[in-house]
PDB file of C-alpha atoms in Angstrom:
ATOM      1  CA  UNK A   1     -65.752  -1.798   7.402  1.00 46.00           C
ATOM      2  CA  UNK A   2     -65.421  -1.020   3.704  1.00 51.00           C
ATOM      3  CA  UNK A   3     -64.613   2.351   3.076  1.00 59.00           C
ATOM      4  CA  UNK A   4     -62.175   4.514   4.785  1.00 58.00           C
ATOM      5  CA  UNK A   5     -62.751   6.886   7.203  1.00 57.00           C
ATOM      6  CA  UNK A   6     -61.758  10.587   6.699  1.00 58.00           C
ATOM      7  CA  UNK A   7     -58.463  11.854   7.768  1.00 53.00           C
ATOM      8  CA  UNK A   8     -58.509  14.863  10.063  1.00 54.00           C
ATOM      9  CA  UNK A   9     -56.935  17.856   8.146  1.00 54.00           C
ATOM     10  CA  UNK A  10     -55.011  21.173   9.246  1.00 52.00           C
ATOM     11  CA  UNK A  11     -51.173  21.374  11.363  1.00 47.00           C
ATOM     12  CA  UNK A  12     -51.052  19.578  14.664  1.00 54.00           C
ATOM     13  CA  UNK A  13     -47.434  19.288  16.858  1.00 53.00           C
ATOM     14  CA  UNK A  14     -46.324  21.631  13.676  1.00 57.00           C
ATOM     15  CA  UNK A  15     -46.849  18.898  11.275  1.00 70.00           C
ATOM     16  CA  UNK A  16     -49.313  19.379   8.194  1.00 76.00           C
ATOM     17  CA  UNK A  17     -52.159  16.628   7.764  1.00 77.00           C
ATOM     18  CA  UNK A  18     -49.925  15.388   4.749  1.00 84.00           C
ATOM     19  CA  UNK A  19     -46.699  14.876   7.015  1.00 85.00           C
ATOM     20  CA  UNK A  20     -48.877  13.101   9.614  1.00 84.00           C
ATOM     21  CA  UNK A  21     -50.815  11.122   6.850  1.00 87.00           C
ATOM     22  CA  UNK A  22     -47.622  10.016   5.093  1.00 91.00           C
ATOM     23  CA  UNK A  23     -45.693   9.510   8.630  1.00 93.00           C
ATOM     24  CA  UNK A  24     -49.027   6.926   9.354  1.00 94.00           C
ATOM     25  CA  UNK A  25     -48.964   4.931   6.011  1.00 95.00           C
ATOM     26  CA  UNK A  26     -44.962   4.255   6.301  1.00 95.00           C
ATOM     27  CA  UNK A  27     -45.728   2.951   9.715  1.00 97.00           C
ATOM     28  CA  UNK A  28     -48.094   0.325   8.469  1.00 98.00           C
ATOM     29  CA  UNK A  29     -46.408  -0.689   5.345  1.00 97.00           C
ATOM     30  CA  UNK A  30     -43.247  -1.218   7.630  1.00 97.00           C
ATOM     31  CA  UNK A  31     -45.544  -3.365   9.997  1.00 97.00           C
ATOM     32  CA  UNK A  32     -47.156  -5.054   7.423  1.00 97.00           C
ATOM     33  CA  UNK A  33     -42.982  -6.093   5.739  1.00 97.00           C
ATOM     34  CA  UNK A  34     -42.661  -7.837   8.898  1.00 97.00           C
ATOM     35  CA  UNK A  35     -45.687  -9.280   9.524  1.00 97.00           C
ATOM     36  CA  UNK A  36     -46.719 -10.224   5.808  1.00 97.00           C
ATOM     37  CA  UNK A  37     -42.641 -11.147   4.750  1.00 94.00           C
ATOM     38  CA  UNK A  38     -41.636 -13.327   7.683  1.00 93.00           C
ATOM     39  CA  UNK A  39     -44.114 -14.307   9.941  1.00 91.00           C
ATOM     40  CA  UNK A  40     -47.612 -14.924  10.264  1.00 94.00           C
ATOM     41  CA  UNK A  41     -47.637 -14.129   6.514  1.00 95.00           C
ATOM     42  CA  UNK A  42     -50.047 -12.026   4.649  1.00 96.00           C
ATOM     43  CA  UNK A  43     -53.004 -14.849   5.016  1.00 96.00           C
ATOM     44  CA  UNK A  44     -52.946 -15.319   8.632  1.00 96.00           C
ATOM     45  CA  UNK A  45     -52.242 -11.649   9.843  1.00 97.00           C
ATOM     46  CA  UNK A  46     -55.581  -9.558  10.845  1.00 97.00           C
ATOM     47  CA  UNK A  47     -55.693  -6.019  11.186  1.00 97.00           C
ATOM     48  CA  UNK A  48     -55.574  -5.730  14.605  1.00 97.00           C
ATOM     49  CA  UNK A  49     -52.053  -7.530  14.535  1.00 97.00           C
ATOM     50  CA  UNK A  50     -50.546  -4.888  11.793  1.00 98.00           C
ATOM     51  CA  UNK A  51     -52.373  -2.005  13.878  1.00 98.00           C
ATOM     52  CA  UNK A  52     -50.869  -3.520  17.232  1.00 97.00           C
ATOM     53  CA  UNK A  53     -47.079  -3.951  15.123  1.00 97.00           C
ATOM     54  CA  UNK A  54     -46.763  -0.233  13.323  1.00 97.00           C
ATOM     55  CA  UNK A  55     -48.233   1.319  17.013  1.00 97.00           C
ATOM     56  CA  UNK A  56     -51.275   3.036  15.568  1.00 97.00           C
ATOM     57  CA  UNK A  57     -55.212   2.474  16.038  1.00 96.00           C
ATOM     58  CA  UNK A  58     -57.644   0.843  14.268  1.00 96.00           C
ATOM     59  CA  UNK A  59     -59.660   3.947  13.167  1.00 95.00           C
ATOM     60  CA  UNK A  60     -55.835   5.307  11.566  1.00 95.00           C
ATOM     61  CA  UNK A  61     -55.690   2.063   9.624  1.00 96.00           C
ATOM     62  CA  UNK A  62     -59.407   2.971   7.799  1.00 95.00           C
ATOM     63  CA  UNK A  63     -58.053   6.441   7.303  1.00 93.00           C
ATOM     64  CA  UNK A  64     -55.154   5.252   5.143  1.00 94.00           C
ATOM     65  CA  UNK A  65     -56.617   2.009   3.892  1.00 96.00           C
ATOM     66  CA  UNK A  66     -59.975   0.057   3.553  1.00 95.00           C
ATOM     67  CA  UNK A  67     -58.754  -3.336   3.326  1.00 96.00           C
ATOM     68  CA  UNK A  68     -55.294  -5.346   3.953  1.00 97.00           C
ATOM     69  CA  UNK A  69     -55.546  -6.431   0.870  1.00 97.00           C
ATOM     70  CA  UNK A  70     -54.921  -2.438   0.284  1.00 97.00           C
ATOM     71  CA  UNK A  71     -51.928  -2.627   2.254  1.00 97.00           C
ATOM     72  CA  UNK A  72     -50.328  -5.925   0.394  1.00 98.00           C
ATOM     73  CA  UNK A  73     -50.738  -3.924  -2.746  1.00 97.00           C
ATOM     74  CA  UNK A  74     -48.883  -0.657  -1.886  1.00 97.00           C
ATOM     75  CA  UNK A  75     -46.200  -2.761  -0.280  1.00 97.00           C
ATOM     76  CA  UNK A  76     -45.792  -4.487  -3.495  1.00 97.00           C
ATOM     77  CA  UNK A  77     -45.634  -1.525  -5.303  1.00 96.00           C
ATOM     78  CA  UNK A  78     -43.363  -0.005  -2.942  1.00 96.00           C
ATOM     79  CA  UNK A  79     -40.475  -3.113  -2.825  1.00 95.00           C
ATOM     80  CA  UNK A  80     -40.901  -3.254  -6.861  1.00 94.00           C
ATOM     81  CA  UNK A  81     -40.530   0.546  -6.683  1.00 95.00           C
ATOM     82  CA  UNK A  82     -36.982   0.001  -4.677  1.00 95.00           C
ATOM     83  CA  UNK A  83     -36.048  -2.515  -7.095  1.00 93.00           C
ATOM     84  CA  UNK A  84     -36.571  -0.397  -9.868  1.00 94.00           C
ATOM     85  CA  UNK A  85     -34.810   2.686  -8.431  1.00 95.00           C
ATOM     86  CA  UNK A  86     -31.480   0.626  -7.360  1.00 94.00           C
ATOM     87  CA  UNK A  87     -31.706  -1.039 -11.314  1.00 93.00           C
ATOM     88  CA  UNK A  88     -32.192   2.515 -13.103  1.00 93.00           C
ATOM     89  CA  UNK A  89     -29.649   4.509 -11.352  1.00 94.00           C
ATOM     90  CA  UNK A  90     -26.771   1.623 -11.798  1.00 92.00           C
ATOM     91  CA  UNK A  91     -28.207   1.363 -15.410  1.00 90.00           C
ATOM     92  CA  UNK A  92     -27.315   5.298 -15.319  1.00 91.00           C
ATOM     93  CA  UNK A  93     -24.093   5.139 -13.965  1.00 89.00           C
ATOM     94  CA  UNK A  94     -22.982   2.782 -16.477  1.00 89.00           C
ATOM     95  CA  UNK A  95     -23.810   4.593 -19.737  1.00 87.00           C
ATOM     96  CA  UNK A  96     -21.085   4.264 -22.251  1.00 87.00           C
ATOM     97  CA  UNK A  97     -20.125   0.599 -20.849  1.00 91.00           C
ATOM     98  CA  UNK A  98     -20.075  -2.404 -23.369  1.00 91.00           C
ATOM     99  CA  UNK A  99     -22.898  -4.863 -23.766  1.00 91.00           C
ATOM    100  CA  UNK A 100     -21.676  -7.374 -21.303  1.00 91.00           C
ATOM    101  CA  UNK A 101     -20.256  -5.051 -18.228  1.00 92.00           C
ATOM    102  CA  UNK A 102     -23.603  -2.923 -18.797  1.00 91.00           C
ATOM    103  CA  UNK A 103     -26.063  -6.453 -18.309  1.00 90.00           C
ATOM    104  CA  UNK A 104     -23.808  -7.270 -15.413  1.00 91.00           C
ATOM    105  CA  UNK A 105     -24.470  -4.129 -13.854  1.00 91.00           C
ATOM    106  CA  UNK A 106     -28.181  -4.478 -14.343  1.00 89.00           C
ATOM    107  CA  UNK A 107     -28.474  -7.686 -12.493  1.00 88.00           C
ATOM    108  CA  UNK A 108     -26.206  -7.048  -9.920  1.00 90.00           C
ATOM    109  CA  UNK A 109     -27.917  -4.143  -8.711  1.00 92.00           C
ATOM    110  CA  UNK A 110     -31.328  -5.799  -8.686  1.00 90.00           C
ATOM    111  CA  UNK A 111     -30.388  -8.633  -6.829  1.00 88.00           C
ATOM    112  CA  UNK A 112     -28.625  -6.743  -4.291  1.00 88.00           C
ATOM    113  CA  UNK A 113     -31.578  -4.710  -3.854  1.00 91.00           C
ATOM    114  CA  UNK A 114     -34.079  -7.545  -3.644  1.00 88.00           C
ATOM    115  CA  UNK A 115     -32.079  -9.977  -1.079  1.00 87.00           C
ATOM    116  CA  UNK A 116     -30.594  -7.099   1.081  1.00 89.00           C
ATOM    117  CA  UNK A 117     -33.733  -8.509   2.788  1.00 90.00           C
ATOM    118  CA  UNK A 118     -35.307 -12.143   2.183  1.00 89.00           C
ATOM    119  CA  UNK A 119     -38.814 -10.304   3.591  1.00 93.00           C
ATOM    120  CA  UNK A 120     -38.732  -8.154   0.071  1.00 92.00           C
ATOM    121  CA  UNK A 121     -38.282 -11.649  -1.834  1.00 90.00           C
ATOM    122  CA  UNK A 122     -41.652 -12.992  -0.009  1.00 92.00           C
ATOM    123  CA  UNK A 123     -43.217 -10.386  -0.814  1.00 94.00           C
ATOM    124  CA  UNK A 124     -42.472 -10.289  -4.723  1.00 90.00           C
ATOM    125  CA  UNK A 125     -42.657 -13.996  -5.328  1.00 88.00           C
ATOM    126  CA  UNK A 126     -45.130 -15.698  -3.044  1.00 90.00           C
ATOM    127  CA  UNK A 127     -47.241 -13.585  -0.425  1.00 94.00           C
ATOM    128  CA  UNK A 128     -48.777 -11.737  -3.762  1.00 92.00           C
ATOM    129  CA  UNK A 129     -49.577 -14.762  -5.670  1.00 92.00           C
ATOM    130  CA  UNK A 130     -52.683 -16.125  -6.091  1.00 92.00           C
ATOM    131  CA  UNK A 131     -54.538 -13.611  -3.814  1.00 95.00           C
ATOM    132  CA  UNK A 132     -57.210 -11.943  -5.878  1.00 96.00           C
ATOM    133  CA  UNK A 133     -57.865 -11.026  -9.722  1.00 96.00           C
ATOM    134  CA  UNK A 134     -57.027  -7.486  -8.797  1.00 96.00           C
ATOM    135  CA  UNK A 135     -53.619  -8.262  -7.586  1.00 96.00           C
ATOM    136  CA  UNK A 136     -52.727 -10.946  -9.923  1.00 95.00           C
ATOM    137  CA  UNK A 137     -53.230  -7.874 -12.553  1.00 96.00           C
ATOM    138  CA  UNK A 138     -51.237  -5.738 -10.583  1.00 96.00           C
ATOM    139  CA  UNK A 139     -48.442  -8.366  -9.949  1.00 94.00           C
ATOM    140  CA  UNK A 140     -48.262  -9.297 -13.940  1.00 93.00           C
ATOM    141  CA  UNK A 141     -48.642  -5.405 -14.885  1.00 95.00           C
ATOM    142  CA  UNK A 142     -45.285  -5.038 -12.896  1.00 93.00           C
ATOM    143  CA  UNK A 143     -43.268  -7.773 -14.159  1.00 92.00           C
ATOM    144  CA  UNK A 144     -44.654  -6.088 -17.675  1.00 94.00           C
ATOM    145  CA  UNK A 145     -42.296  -2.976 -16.396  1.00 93.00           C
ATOM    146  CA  UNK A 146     -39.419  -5.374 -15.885  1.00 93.00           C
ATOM    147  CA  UNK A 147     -39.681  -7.128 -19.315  1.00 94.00           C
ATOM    148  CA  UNK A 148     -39.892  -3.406 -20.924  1.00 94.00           C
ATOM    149  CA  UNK A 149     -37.088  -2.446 -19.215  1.00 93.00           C
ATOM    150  CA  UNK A 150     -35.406  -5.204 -20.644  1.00 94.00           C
ATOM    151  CA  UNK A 151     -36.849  -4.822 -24.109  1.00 94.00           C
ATOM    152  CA  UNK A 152     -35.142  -1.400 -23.959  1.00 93.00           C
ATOM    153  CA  UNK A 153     -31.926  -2.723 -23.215  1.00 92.00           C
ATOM    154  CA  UNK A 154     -31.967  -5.110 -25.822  1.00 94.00           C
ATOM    155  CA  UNK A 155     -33.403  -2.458 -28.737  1.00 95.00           C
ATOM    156  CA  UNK A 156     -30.361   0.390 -27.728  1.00 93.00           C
ATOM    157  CA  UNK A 157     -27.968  -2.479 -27.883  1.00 93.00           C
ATOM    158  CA  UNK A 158     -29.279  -3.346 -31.303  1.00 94.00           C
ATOM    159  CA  UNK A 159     -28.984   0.006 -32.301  1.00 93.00           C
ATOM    160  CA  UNK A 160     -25.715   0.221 -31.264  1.00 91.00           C
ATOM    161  CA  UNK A 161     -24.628  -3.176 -33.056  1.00 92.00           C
ATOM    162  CA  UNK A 162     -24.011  -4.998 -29.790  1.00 93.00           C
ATOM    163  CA  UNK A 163     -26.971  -7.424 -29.826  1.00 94.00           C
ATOM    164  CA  UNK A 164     -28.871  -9.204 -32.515  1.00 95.00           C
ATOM    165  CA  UNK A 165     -31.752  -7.350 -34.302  1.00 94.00           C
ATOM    166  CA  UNK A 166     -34.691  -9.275 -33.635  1.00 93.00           C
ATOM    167  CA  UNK A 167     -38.520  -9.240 -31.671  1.00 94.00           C
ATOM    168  CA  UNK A 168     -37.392  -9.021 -27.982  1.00 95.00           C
ATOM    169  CA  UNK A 169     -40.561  -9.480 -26.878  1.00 93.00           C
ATOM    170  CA  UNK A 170     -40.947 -13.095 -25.923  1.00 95.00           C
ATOM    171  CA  UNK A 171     -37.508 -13.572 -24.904  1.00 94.00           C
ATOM    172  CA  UNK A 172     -37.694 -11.029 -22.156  1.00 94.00           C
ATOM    173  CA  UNK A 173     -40.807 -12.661 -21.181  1.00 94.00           C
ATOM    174  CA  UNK A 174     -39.562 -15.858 -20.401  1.00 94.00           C
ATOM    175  CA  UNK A 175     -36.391 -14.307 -19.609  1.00 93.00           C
ATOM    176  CA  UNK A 176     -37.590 -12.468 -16.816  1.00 92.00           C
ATOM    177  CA  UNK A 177     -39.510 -15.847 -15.744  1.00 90.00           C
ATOM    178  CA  UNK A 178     -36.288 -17.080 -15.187  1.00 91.00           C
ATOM    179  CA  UNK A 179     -35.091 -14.442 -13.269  1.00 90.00           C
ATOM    180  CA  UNK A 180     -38.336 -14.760 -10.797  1.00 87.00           C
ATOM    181  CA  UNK A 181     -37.558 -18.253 -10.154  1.00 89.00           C
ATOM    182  CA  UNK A 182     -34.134 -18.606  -9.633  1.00 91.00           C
ATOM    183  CA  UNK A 183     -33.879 -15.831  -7.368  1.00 88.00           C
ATOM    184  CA  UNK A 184     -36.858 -17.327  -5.466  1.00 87.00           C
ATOM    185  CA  UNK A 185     -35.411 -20.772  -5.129  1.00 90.00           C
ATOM    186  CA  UNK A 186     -31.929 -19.054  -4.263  1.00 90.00           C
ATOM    187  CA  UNK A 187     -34.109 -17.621  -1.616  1.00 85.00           C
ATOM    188  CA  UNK A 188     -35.541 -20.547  -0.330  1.00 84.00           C
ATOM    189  CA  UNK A 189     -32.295 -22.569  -0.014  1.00 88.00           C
ATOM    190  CA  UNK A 190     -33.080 -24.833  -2.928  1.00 92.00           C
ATOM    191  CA  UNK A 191     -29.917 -23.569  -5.218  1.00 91.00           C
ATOM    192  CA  UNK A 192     -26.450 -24.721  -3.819  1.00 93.00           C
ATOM    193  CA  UNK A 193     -24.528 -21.166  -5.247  1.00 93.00           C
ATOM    194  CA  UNK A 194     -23.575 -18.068  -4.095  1.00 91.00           C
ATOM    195  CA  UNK A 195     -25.789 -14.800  -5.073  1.00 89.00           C
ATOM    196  CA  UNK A 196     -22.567 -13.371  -7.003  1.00 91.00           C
ATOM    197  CA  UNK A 197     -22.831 -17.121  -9.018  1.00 94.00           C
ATOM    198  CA  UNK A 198     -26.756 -16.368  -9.522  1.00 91.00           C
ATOM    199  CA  UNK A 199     -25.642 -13.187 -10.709  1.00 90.00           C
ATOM    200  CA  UNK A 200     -23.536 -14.400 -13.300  1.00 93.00           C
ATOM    201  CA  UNK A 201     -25.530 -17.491 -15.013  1.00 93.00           C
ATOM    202  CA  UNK A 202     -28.262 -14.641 -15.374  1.00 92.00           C
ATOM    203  CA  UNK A 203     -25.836 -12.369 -17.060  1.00 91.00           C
ATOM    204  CA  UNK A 204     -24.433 -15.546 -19.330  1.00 93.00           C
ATOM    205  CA  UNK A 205     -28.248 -16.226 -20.211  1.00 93.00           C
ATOM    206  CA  UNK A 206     -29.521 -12.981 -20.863  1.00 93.00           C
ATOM    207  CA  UNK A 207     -26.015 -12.267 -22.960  1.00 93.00           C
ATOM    208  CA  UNK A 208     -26.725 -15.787 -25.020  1.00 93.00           C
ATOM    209  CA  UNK A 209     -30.374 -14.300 -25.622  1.00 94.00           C
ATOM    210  CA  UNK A 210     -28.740 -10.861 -27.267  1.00 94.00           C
ATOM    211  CA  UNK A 211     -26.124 -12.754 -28.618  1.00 93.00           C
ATOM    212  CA  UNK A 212     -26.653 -16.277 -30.278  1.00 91.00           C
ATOM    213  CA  UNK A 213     -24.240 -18.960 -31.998  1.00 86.00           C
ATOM    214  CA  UNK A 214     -23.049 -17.162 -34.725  1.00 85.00           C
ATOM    215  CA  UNK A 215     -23.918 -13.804 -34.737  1.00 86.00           C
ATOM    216  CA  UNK A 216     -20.959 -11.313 -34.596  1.00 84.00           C
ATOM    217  CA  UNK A 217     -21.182  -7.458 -33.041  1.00 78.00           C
ATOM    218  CA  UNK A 218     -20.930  -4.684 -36.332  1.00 68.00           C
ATOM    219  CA  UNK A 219     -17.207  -3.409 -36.320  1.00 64.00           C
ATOM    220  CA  UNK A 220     -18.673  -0.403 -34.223  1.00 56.00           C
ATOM    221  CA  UNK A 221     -20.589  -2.147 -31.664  1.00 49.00           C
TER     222      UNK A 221
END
């Protein structure tokens, strides 16, 4: 099949089409976490598996998706999404802090968020990779958010005479390449260190980055 099917519409069991739509697609994005994060993987799971895991039919899958491609790319949107959430409101909750206590914050709350549950890691860093053109645009366009989010940092802590005034743009590039990897090979059991000591040698390189040999903060940064 290649299209989706139409949803019915209008209230049933005192639910609106909407409620029972949304109620449908959580279903199969939770199926498709554990089937597509831990095992058979994204590759070797069919669509009768996720249909047979989230407890629904084939004909509701077509009405909320056409492909599972489809489905890999709203969960990847969705686990960046709680990522980005958990990162924004710490971020919020620690206006006013200095430079160092505020990065610390940052990272903190995004690791926490992203290995609260190794499944969300697979999904970020491997299942997506390599899997089409479209989501290899969709997979860069997000870590895009992460390096602006970054850039941002770095620019108001400029501003504020806390960080060195300079192009941020490639350094939160390969800066957030870093990130990406090291929490992947944490992950995978190939990095010998706690998360809180991930934590910090992220902090100390992303501080270094804002901060080289030399430079001093202004008197009121």
């Amino acid at each position: 099949m290649t299209g989706r099917l139409r949803a019915p519409t209008g209230r049933y069991g005192g639910r609106s089409a909407e409620e029972r739509q949304a109620e449908r697609r959580g279903r199969f994005l939770e199926a498709a976490l554990r089937l597509f994060g831990d095992h058979p993987g994204y590759r070797a799971t069919t669509v009768a598996a996720l249909c047979r895991t989230a407890g629904l039919s084939t004909r509701q899958f077509y009405e909320e998706f056409r492909t599972l491609e489809d489905v890999l790319a709203a969960l990847h949107l969705e686990v960046n999404g709680w990522a980005e959430r958990a990162v924004l409101d710490a971020l919020a909750a620690a206006d006013g802090l200095p430079l160092a206590e505020r990065v610390a914050v940052l990272f903190r709350a995004y690791a926490r968020d992203v290995t609260c549950d190794p499944r969300r890691i697979r999904i970020t860093f491997v299942e997506i990779v390599g899997v089409s053109p479209r989501l290899e645009e969709q997979r860069l366009a997000r870590r895009a958010r992460w390096v602006g989010l970054i850039r941002a940092e770095a620019d108001a802590a400029v501003a504020r005479g806390e960080a060195a005034p300079r192009d941020y743009r490639l350094a939160a590039t390969a800066f957030i390449g870093s990130v990406n990897g090291l929490l992947h090979d944490w992950s995978a059991g190939w990095v010998d260190a706690g998360l809180d000591e991930v934590v910090d040698e992220l902090v100390r390189q992303l501080l270094g980055i804002l901060r080289p040999a030399g430079w001093r903060p202004s008197p009121h940064g």
